[in-house]
PDB file of C-alpha atoms in Angstrom:
ATOM      1  CA  MET A  51     106.579-135.199  15.728  1.00  0.00           C
ATOM      2  CA  ASN A  52     104.847-132.452  17.731  1.00  0.00           C
ATOM      3  CA  ALA A  53     102.995-131.350  14.612  1.00  0.00           C
ATOM      4  CA  ALA A  54     101.645-134.893  14.175  1.00  0.00           C
ATOM      5  CA  ARG A  55     100.414-134.972  17.784  1.00  0.00           C
ATOM      6  CA  SER A  56      98.811-131.566  17.418  1.00  0.00           C
ATOM      7  CA  PHE A  57      97.108-132.696  14.228  1.00  0.00           C
ATOM      8  CA  ALA A  58      95.860-135.894  15.911  1.00  0.00           C
ATOM      9  CA  ARG A  59      94.549-133.907  18.882  1.00  0.00           C
ATOM     10  CA  ALA A  60      92.779-131.449  16.588  1.00  0.00           C
ATOM     11  CA  ARG A  61      91.305-134.335  14.615  1.00  0.00           C
ATOM     12  CA  ARG A  62      89.931-135.971  17.791  1.00  0.00           C
ATOM     13  CA  ALA A  63      88.403-132.656  18.868  1.00  0.00           C
ATOM     14  CA  ALA A  64      86.795-132.203  15.447  1.00  0.00           C
ATOM     15  CA  ASP A  65      85.446-135.769  15.575  1.00  0.00           C
ATOM     16  CA  ALA A  66      83.972-135.134  19.037  1.00  0.00           C
ATOM     17  CA  GLU A  67      82.286-131.963  17.794  1.00  0.00           C
ATOM     18  CA  ARG A  68      80.905-133.794  14.770  1.00  0.00           C
ATOM     19  CA  VAL A  69      79.547-136.615  16.963  1.00  0.00           C
ATOM     20  CA  LEU A  70      77.774-134.124  19.230  1.00  0.00           C
ATOM     21  CA  ALA A  71      76.377-131.961  16.412  1.00  0.00           C
ATOM     22  CA  ALA A  72      73.249-134.027  15.715  1.00  0.00           C
ATOM     23  CA  PRO A  73      72.137-134.596  19.332  1.00  0.00           C
ATOM     24  CA  LEU A  74      72.811-130.950  20.188  1.00  0.00           C
ATOM     25  CA  ALA A  75      70.772-129.864  17.157  1.00  0.00           C
ATOM     26  CA  ALA A  76      67.916-132.125  18.318  1.00  0.00           C
ATOM     27  CA  LEU A  77      68.197-130.683  21.824  1.00  0.00           C
ATOM     28  CA  GLY A  78      68.110-127.137  20.446  1.00  0.00           C
ATOM     29  CA  ALA A  79      65.061-127.867  18.289  1.00  0.00           C
ATOM     30  CA  ALA A  80      63.206-129.475  21.204  1.00  0.00           C
ATOM     31  CA  ALA A  81      64.118-126.601  23.528  1.00  0.00           C
ATOM     32  CA  ALA A  82      62.927-124.045  20.970  1.00  0.00           C
ATOM     33  CA  ALA A  83      59.650-125.919  20.465  1.00  0.00           C
ATOM     34  CA  PHE A  84      59.007-126.185  24.206  1.00  0.00           C
ATOM     35  CA  ALA A  85      59.922-122.504  24.678  1.00  0.00           C
ATOM     36  CA  ALA A  86      57.426-121.507  21.982  1.00  0.00           C
ATOM     37  CA  VAL A  87      54.656-123.641  23.478  1.00  0.00           C
ATOM     38  CA  ALA A  88      55.499-122.408  26.986  1.00  0.00           C
ATOM     39  CA  THR A  89      55.244-118.801  25.806  1.00  0.00           C
ATOM     40  CA  VAL A  90      52.072-119.055  23.703  1.00  0.00           C
ATOM     41  CA  ASP A  91      49.266-120.718  25.673  1.00  0.00           C
ATOM     42  CA  PRO A  92      47.436-123.352  23.586  1.00  0.00           C
ATOM     43  CA  ASN A  93      44.463-123.109  25.973  1.00  0.00           C
ATOM     44  CA  VAL A  94      43.614-119.712  24.458  1.00  0.00           C
ATOM     45  CA  PRO A  95      41.676-120.188  21.197  1.00  0.00           C
ATOM     46  CA  GLY A  96      43.219-118.787  18.040  1.00  0.00           C
ATOM     47  CA  HIS A  97      46.894-119.161  18.889  1.00  0.00           C
ATOM     48  CA  TYR A  98      47.294-122.526  17.168  1.00  0.00           C
ATOM     49  CA  PRO A  99      45.325-124.097  14.323  1.00  0.00           C
ATOM     50  CA  PRO A 100      42.675-126.624  15.358  1.00  0.00           C
ATOM     51  CA  CYS A 101      43.338-130.344  15.038  1.00  0.00           C
ATOM     52  CA  PRO A 102      42.368-131.333  11.483  1.00  0.00           C
ATOM     53  CA  VAL A 103      41.223-134.813  12.557  1.00  0.00           C
ATOM     54  CA  LEU A 104      38.948-133.374  15.247  1.00  0.00           C
ATOM     55  CA  SER A 105      37.661-130.671  12.884  1.00  0.00           C
ATOM     56  CA  LEU A 106      36.887-133.110  10.049  1.00  0.00           C
ATOM     57  CA  THR A 107      35.668-136.171  11.955  1.00  0.00           C
ATOM     58  CA  GLY A 108      34.768-135.034  15.456  1.00  0.00           C
ATOM     59  CA  LEU A 109      37.112-137.706  16.814  1.00  0.00           C
ATOM     60  CA  HIS A 110      40.070-137.012  19.080  1.00  0.00           C
ATOM     61  CA  CYS A 111      43.322-138.122  17.458  1.00  0.00           C
ATOM     62  CA  PRO A 112      46.211-139.492  19.563  1.00  0.00           C
ATOM     63  CA  ALA A 113      47.858-136.056  19.520  1.00  0.00           C
ATOM     64  CA  CYS A 114      44.808-134.010  20.590  1.00  0.00           C
ATOM     65  CA  GLY A 115      45.844-132.192  23.739  1.00  0.00           C
ATOM     66  CA  GLY A 116      49.546-132.644  22.990  1.00  0.00           C
ATOM     67  CA  LEU A 117      50.233-128.898  22.858  1.00  0.00           C
ATOM     68  CA  ARG A 118      48.357-128.407  26.129  1.00  0.00           C
ATOM     69  CA  SER A 119      50.378-131.247  27.621  1.00  0.00           C
ATOM     70  CA  ALA A 120      53.653-129.683  26.430  1.00  0.00           C
ATOM     71  CA  HIS A 121      52.573-126.271  27.776  1.00  0.00           C
ATOM     72  CA  ALA A 122      51.756-127.722  31.194  1.00  0.00           C
ATOM     73  CA  LEU A 123      54.992-129.731  31.254  1.00  0.00           C
ATOM     74  CA  ALA A 124      57.019-126.644  30.323  1.00  0.00           C
ATOM     75  CA  HIS A 125      55.460-124.918  33.336  1.00  0.00           C
ATOM     76  CA  GLY A 126      56.223-127.882  35.612  1.00  0.00           C
ATOM     77  CA  ASP A 127      52.594-129.006  36.001  1.00  0.00           C
ATOM     78  CA  ILE A 128      52.915-132.743  35.438  1.00  0.00           C
ATOM     79  CA  LEU A 129      49.369-133.649  36.524  1.00  0.00           C
ATOM     80  CA  THR A 130      47.829-131.194  34.066  1.00  0.00           C
ATOM     81  CA  ALA A 131      50.172-132.489  31.356  1.00  0.00           C
ATOM     82  CA  LEU A 132      49.044-136.025  32.143  1.00  0.00           C
ATOM     83  CA  GLY A 133      45.388-134.972  31.998  1.00  0.00           C
ATOM     84  CA  ALA A 134      45.805-133.120  28.708  1.00  0.00           C
ATOM     85  CA  ASN A 135      47.353-136.100  26.897  1.00  0.00           C
ATOM     86  CA  ALA A 136      48.955-139.013  28.728  1.00  0.00           C
ATOM     87  CA  LEU A 137      50.335-140.469  25.502  1.00  0.00           C
ATOM     88  CA  ALA A 138      52.056-137.190  24.595  1.00  0.00           C
ATOM     89  CA  LEU A 139      53.603-136.987  28.059  1.00  0.00           C
ATOM     90  CA  THR A 140      54.922-140.531  27.592  1.00  0.00           C
ATOM     91  CA  ALA A 141      56.363-139.511  24.213  1.00  0.00           C
ATOM     92  CA  PHE A 142      58.051-136.442  25.753  1.00  0.00           C
ATOM     93  CA  VAL A 143      59.671-138.563  28.472  1.00  0.00           C
ATOM     94  CA  THR A 144      60.762-141.182  25.919  1.00  0.00           C
ATOM     95  CA  PHE A 145      62.268-138.470  23.700  1.00  0.00           C
ATOM     96  CA  ALA A 146      64.102-136.887  26.640  1.00  0.00           C
ATOM     97  CA  THR A 147      65.494-140.262  27.729  1.00  0.00           C
ATOM     98  CA  THR A 148      66.598-141.110  24.195  1.00  0.00           C
ATOM     99  CA  LEU A 149      68.243-137.705  23.798  1.00  0.00           C
ATOM    100  CA  ALA A 150      70.057-138.046  27.138  1.00  0.00           C
ATOM    101  CA  LEU A 151      71.393-141.458  26.116  1.00  0.00           C
ATOM    102  CA  TRP A 152      72.445-140.059  22.738  1.00  0.00           C
ATOM    103  CA  LEU A 153      74.233-137.058  24.263  1.00  0.00           C
ATOM    104  CA  THR A 154      76.100-139.189  26.795  1.00  0.00           C
ATOM    105  CA  HIS A 155      77.042-141.810  24.182  1.00  0.00           C
ATOM    106  CA  ARG A 156      75.360-144.542  26.164  1.00  0.00           C
ATOM    107  CA  THR A 157      73.633-147.428  24.504  1.00  0.00           C
ATOM    108  CA  PHE A 158      69.954-148.159  24.856  1.00  0.00           C
ATOM    109  CA  PRO A 159      69.111-150.664  27.579  1.00  0.00           C
ATOM    110  CA  PHE A 160      67.505-152.794  24.866  1.00  0.00           C
ATOM    111  CA  THR A 161      67.596-153.071  21.105  1.00  0.00           C
ATOM    112  CA  PRO A 162      64.322-151.866  19.557  1.00  0.00           C
ATOM    113  CA  THR A 163      62.708-154.563  17.451  1.00  0.00           C
ATOM    114  CA  PRO A 164      59.649-154.659  15.203  1.00  0.00           C
ATOM    115  CA  ARG A 165      57.754-156.070  18.196  1.00  0.00           C
ATOM    116  CA  HIS A 166      58.388-152.804  20.068  1.00  0.00           C
ATOM    117  CA  ALA A 167      57.058-150.805  17.111  1.00  0.00           C
ATOM    118  CA  TRP A 168      53.935-152.974  16.892  1.00  0.00           C
ATOM    119  CA  THR A 169      53.400-152.653  20.643  1.00  0.00           C
ATOM    120  CA  ALA A 170      53.671-148.859  20.420  1.00  0.00           C
ATOM    121  CA  ALA A 171      51.212-148.855  17.509  1.00  0.00           C
ATOM    122  CA  ALA A 172      48.774-151.065  19.451  1.00  0.00           C
ATOM    123  CA  VAL A 173      48.996-148.851  22.549  1.00  0.00           C
ATOM    124  CA  THR A 174      48.413-145.755  20.398  1.00  0.00           C
ATOM    125  CA  ALA A 175      45.410-147.391  18.701  1.00  0.00           C
ATOM    126  CA  ALA A 176      43.964-148.510  22.054  1.00  0.00           C
ATOM    127  CA  PHE A 177      44.479-145.018  23.488  1.00  0.00           C
ATOM    128  CA  THR A 178      42.769-143.435  20.469  1.00  0.00           C
ATOM    129  CA  ILE A 179      39.806-145.811  20.550  1.00  0.00           C
ATOM    130  CA  THR A 180      39.394-145.540  24.321  1.00  0.00           C
ATOM    131  CA  ARG A 181      39.480-141.748  24.398  1.00  0.00           C
ATOM    132  CA  ASN A 182      36.685-141.646  21.796  1.00  0.00           C
ATOM    133  CA  THR A 183      34.313-143.865  23.828  1.00  0.00           C
ATOM    134  CA  PRO A 184      32.192-142.935  26.871  1.00  0.00           C
ATOM    135  CA  TRP A 185      34.668-144.822  29.099  1.00  0.00           C
ATOM    136  CA  GLY A 186      37.499-142.696  27.807  1.00  0.00           C
ATOM    137  CA  THR A 187      35.837-139.364  28.569  1.00  0.00           C
ATOM    138  CA  PRO A 188      38.230-138.721  31.491  1.00  0.00           C
ATOM    139  CA  LEU A 189      41.105-139.082  29.002  1.00  0.00           C
ATOM    140  CA  ILE A 190      39.836-136.078  27.035  1.00  0.00           C
ATOM    141  CA  ALA A 191      38.469-134.007  29.908  1.00  0.00           C
ATOM    142  CA  ALA A 192      41.153-131.360  29.383  1.00  0.00           C
ATOM    143  CA  VAL A 193      40.662-131.232  25.607  1.00  0.00           C
ATOM    144  CA  PRO A 194      38.017-128.710  24.469  1.00  0.00           C
TER     145      PRO A 194
END
């Protein structure tokens, strides 16, 4: 009987480890990416390749300034991160919240629907269009 309990306990521990493997891997990958961007300054030319959309079209894509935003956020400078790319900062916060919910086995406060995806796409499109107009110049002030 004790062997059966020991086996059941070991099985529960293995299941718990398996359940945490994916979110911990995501956390490790995100931490490594932020550590790399925190270490190598994207504001210095030549450390990262240029944005292909900006290079080919002259237009700022939704991700332009994302590395600068991540670098500033990794150094605790939220205002600079917001100025570099507000959409990227929103994505970082959303990712961190999602990861925290995943790690703590909590459910999302809402169930994502196609409407949420379309809203995110519309916000991204509006952000991209606005930052490439004269009115959106402040949105790209930190992007060379």
